Structures are given as structure tokens and as C-alpha cells.
Coordinates of C-alpha atoms in Angstrom, one line a residue:
Chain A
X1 CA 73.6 75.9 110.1
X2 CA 71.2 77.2 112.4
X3 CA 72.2 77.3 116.0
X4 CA 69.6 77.3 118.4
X5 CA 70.2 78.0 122.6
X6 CA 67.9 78.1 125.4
X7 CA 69.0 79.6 128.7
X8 CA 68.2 79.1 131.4
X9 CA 69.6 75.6 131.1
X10 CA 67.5 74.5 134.6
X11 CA 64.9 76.5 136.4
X12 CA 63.4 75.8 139.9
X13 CA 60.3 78.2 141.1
X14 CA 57.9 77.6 143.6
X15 CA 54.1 77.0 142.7
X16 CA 52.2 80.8 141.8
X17 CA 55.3 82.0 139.8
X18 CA 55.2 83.9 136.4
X19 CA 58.5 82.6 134.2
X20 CA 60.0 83.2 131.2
X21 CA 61.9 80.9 129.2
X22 CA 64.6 81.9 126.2
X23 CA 65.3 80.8 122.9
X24 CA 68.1 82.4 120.7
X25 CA 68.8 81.7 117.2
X26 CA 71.4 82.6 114.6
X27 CA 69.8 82.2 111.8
X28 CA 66.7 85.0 111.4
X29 CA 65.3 84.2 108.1
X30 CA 62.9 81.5 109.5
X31 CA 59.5 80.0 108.7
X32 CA 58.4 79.5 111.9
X33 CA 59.2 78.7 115.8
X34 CA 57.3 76.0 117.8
X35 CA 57.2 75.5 121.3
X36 CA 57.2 72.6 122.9
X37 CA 57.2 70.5 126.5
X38 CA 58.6 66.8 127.1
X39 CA 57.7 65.4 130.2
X40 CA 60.8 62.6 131.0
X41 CA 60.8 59.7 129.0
X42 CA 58.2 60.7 126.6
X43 CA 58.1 61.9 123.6
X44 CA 57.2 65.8 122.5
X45 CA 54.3 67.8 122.4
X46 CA 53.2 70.7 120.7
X47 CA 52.8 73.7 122.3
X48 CA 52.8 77.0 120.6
X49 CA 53.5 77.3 116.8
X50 CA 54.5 81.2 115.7
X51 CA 54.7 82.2 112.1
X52 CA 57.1 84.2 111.2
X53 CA 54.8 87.2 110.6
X54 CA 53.3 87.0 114.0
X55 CA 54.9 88.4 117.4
X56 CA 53.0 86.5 120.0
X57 CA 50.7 83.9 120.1
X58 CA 49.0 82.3 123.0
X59 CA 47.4 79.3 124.6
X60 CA 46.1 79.7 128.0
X61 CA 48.4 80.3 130.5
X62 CA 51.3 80.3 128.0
X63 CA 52.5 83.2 125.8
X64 CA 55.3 82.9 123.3
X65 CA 56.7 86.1 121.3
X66 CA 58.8 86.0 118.3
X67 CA 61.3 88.7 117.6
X68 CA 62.6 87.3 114.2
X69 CA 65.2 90.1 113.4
X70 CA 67.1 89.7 116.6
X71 CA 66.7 86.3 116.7
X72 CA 64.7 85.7 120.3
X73 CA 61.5 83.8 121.2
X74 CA 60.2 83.9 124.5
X75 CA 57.8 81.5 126.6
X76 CA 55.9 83.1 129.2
X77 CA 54.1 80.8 131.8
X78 CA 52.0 82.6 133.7
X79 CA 50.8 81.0 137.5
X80 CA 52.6 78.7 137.5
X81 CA 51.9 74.9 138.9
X82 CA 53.6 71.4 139.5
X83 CA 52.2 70.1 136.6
X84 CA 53.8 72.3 134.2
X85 CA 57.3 70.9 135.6
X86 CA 58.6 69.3 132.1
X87 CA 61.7 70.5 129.9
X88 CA 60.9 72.7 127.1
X89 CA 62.1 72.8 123.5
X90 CA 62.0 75.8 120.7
X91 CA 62.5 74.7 117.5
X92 CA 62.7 77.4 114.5
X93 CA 61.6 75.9 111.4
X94 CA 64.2 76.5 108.2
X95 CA 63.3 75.1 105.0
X96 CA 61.8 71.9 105.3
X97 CA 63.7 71.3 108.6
X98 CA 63.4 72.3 112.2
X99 CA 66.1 73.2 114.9
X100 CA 66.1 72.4 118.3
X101 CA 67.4 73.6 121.4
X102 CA 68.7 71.2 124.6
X103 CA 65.7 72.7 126.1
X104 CA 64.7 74.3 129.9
X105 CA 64.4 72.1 132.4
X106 CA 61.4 73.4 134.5
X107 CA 60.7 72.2 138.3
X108 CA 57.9 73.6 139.9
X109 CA 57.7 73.7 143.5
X110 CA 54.7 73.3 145.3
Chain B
X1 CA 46.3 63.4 120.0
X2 CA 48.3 62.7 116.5
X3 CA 48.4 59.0 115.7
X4 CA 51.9 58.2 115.3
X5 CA 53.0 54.7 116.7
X6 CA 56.6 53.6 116.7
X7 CA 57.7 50.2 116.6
X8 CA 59.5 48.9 118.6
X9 CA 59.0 51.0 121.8
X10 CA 62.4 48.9 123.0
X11 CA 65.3 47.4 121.9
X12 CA 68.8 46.1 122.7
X13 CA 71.5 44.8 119.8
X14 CA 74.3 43.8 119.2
X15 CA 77.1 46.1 117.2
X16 CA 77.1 44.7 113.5
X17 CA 73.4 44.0 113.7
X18 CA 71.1 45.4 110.8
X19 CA 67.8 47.3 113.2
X20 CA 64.5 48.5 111.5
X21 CA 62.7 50.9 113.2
X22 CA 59.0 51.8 112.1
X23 CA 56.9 54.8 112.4
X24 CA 52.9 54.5 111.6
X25 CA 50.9 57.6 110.9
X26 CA 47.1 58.0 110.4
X27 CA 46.7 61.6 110.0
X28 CA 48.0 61.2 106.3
X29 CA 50.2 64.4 107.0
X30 CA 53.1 64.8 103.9
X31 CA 56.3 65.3 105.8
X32 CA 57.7 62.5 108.2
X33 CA 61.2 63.1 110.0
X34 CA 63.4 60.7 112.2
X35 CA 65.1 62.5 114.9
X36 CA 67.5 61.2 117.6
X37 CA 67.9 62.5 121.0
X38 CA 71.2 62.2 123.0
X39 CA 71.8 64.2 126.5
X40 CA 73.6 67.5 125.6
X41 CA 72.8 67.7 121.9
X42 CA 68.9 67.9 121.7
X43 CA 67.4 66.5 118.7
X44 CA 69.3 65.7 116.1
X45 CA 67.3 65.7 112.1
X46 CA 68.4 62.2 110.9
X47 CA 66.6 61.5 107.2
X48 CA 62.9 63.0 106.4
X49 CA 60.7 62.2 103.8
X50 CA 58.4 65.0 102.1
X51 CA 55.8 62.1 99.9
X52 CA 56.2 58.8 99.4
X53 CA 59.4 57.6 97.8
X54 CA 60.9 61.1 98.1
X55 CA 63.4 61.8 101.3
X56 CA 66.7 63.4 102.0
X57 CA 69.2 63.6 104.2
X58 CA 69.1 65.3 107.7
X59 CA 72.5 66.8 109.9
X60 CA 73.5 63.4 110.9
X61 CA 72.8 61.0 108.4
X62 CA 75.6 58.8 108.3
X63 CA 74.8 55.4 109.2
X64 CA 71.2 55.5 108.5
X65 CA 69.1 54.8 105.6
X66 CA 65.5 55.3 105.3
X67 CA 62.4 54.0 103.3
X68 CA 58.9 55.6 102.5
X69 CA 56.5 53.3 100.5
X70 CA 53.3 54.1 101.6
X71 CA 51.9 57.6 103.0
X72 CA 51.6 56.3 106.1
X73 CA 55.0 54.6 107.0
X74 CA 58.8 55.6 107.3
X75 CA 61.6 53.1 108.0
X76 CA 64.7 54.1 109.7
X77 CA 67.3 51.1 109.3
X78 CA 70.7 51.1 110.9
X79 CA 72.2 48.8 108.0
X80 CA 75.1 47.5 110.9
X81 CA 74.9 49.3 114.6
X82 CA 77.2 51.0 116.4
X83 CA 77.3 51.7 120.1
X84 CA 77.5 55.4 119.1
X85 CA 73.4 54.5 117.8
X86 CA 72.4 53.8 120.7
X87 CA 69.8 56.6 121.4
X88 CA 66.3 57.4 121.7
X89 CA 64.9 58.1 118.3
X90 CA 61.9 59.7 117.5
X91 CA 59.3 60.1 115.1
X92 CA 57.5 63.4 113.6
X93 CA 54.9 64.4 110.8
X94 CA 53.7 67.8 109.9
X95 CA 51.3 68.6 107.0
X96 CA 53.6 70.7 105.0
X97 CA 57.2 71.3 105.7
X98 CA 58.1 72.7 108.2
X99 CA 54.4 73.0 109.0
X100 CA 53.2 71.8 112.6
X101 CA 55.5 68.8 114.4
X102 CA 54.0 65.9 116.0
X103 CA 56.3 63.6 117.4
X104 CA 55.8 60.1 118.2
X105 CA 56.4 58.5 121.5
X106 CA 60.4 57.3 121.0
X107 CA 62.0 54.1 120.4
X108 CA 64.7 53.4 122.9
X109 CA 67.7 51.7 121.1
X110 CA 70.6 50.1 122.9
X111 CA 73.5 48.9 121.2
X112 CA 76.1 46.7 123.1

């Protein structure tokens, strides 16, 4: 079963801040990873979507790599700014399923 | 925006009560999934469906049975609740599996 972790849990930076969020995986031989943010009480939205074959895609102010043999994915947010202040997921895709983490739970200062 | 609706947004039972939830889609994507969401586990795969009439069973199944008669709708039915269903669950589609995940907004579900 694949086991999916995101660390840090919780993450507090004040507005202007470059981050990096962390997904690990156990299980390498995946389809895909998506990215995703859920602002509180709603549901989830799509982010970033990486292929297996790819190492990095981006989407504005957001880059997310993809290092399948070791099992990583990163999320990059560059400048960051109050609205981006949401938890994010990563979700591998296996099969016909995907896996998701508890997420990072992002608070942006202003 | 995808156009997934759930239905109902809201509700609260009683344990022993039969509880249909309904997901709606209009993008006539292939694969629909029901997920649950409890604090500390993240989302859970509960049944999916990859065409109509064709579904199988996601890690935490039990309890839950689920219907796909038409492309466009999935039903999630918790045959008799239990307080341990009371969750937020939520709806996804993707094209092709496991293609691009849209979710749905979340039905709340309280069970007393």
C-alpha cells in the first residue's frame, strides 16, 4: 500500500517568502503526482499534475519536481502572499487510484 | 471550474439509518471516486467507478455500497450508519484513471 507523508506538518512565513513543501512516498512505480490546495471547509483543487516522465512542471508562482526513484516531490511557492494560506495535498497516482497525504498546513503572514 | 455537485451539502442521522449521497458530473469524465476525509488520516478511497455499472472497492470500503447508472452520477449509500461515518465525504472525476482529479465541494455527514 502506498504510504504517502508530507512534512512539514504546519508552516507559518511571513508575506515575500519563497517555501518549499515535501511529499514522500514508498511506493516509486507511479503514474503520476498531483498537487493540490484546500482552503478550510472546501473541497480540493487542482494544482499541479506531474507525469511520471517529467521532473518539474509549473504554474505561475508554483513549481513542483518529481524525483520518482527516491520517492520525493516538492512544491515550490515562490513570493509568497496571504492568499496562498490553505493546506496542501500530494497525491501519487497508482493504478486507477490516488494516495494522499494529511497535507501542509500553510499560513501566510502578512 | 469542473461541474461536480454533491447532494446533500448537509446532513445529520441517526445510527441505523440507510443515507444516499449523490454526486452529479457534467464534464462526462470516465472515472468517479468517493473519498472520505477525517482529521489525521487525509483522504481515504472509499468505492470508484471506471464506466457506468462498473466500480470496485477502495481502502475502506466496508460499510458502503455504491451505484453508477448513468455517466453522469455515482451513489454512495451507507446501507445502516454508524457514528464512525460521520465524515466529510467527497467527490472526484478524472478522464482516465488515474488521470486529472477534480473534486467536488464535500458533503458533511453527521451521524448521532
Amino acid at each position: 500500500k502506498q504510504e504517502v507523508t508530507q512534512i512539514p506538518a504546519a508552516l507559518s512565513v511571513p508575506e515575500g517568502e519563497n517555501l518549499v513543501l515535501n511529499c514522500s512516498f514508498t511506493d516509486s512505480a507511479i503514474y503520476n503526482l498531483q498537487w493540490f490546495r484546500q482552503d478550510p471547509g472546501k473541497g480540493l483543487t487542482s494544482l499541479l499534475l506531474i507525469q511520471s516522465s517529467q521532473r518539474e512542471q509549473t504554474s505561475g508562482r508554483l513549481n513542483a519536481s518529481l524525483d520518482k526513484s527516491s520517492g520525493r516531490s516538492t512544491l515550490y511557492i515562490a513570493a509568497s502572499q496571504p492568499g496562498d494560506s490553505a493546506t496542501y495535498l500530494c497525491a501519487p497516482g497508482v493504478g486507477n487510484q490516488f494516495y494522499f497525504g494529511t497535507g501542509t498546513s500553510l499560513t501566510v503572514i502578512p | 471550474d469542473a461541474g461536480i455537485t454533491q447532494s446533500p451539502r448537509h446532513k445529520v442521522t441517526e445510527t441505523g439509518t440507510p443515507v444516499t449521497l449523490r454526486c452529479h458530473q457534467t464534464e462526462n469524465h470516465r472515472y468517479m471516486y468517493w473519498y472520505r476525509q477525517d482529521p489525521g488520516h487525509g483522504l481515504r478511497l472509499i468505492h470508484y467507478s471506471y464506466g457506468v455499472k462498473d466500480t470496485d472497492k477502495g481502502e475502506v470500503s466496508d460499510g458502503y455500497s455504491v451505484s453508477r447508472s448513468k455517466t453522469e452520477d455515482f451513489l454512495l449509500t451507507l446501507e445502516s450508519a454508524t457514528s464512525s461515518q460521520t465524515s466529510v465525504y467527497f467527490c472526484a472525476i478524472s478522464e482516465s484513471g488515474p488521470g486529472e482529479l477534480f473534486f467536488g465541494e464535500g458533503s458533511r455527514l453527521t451521524v448521532l
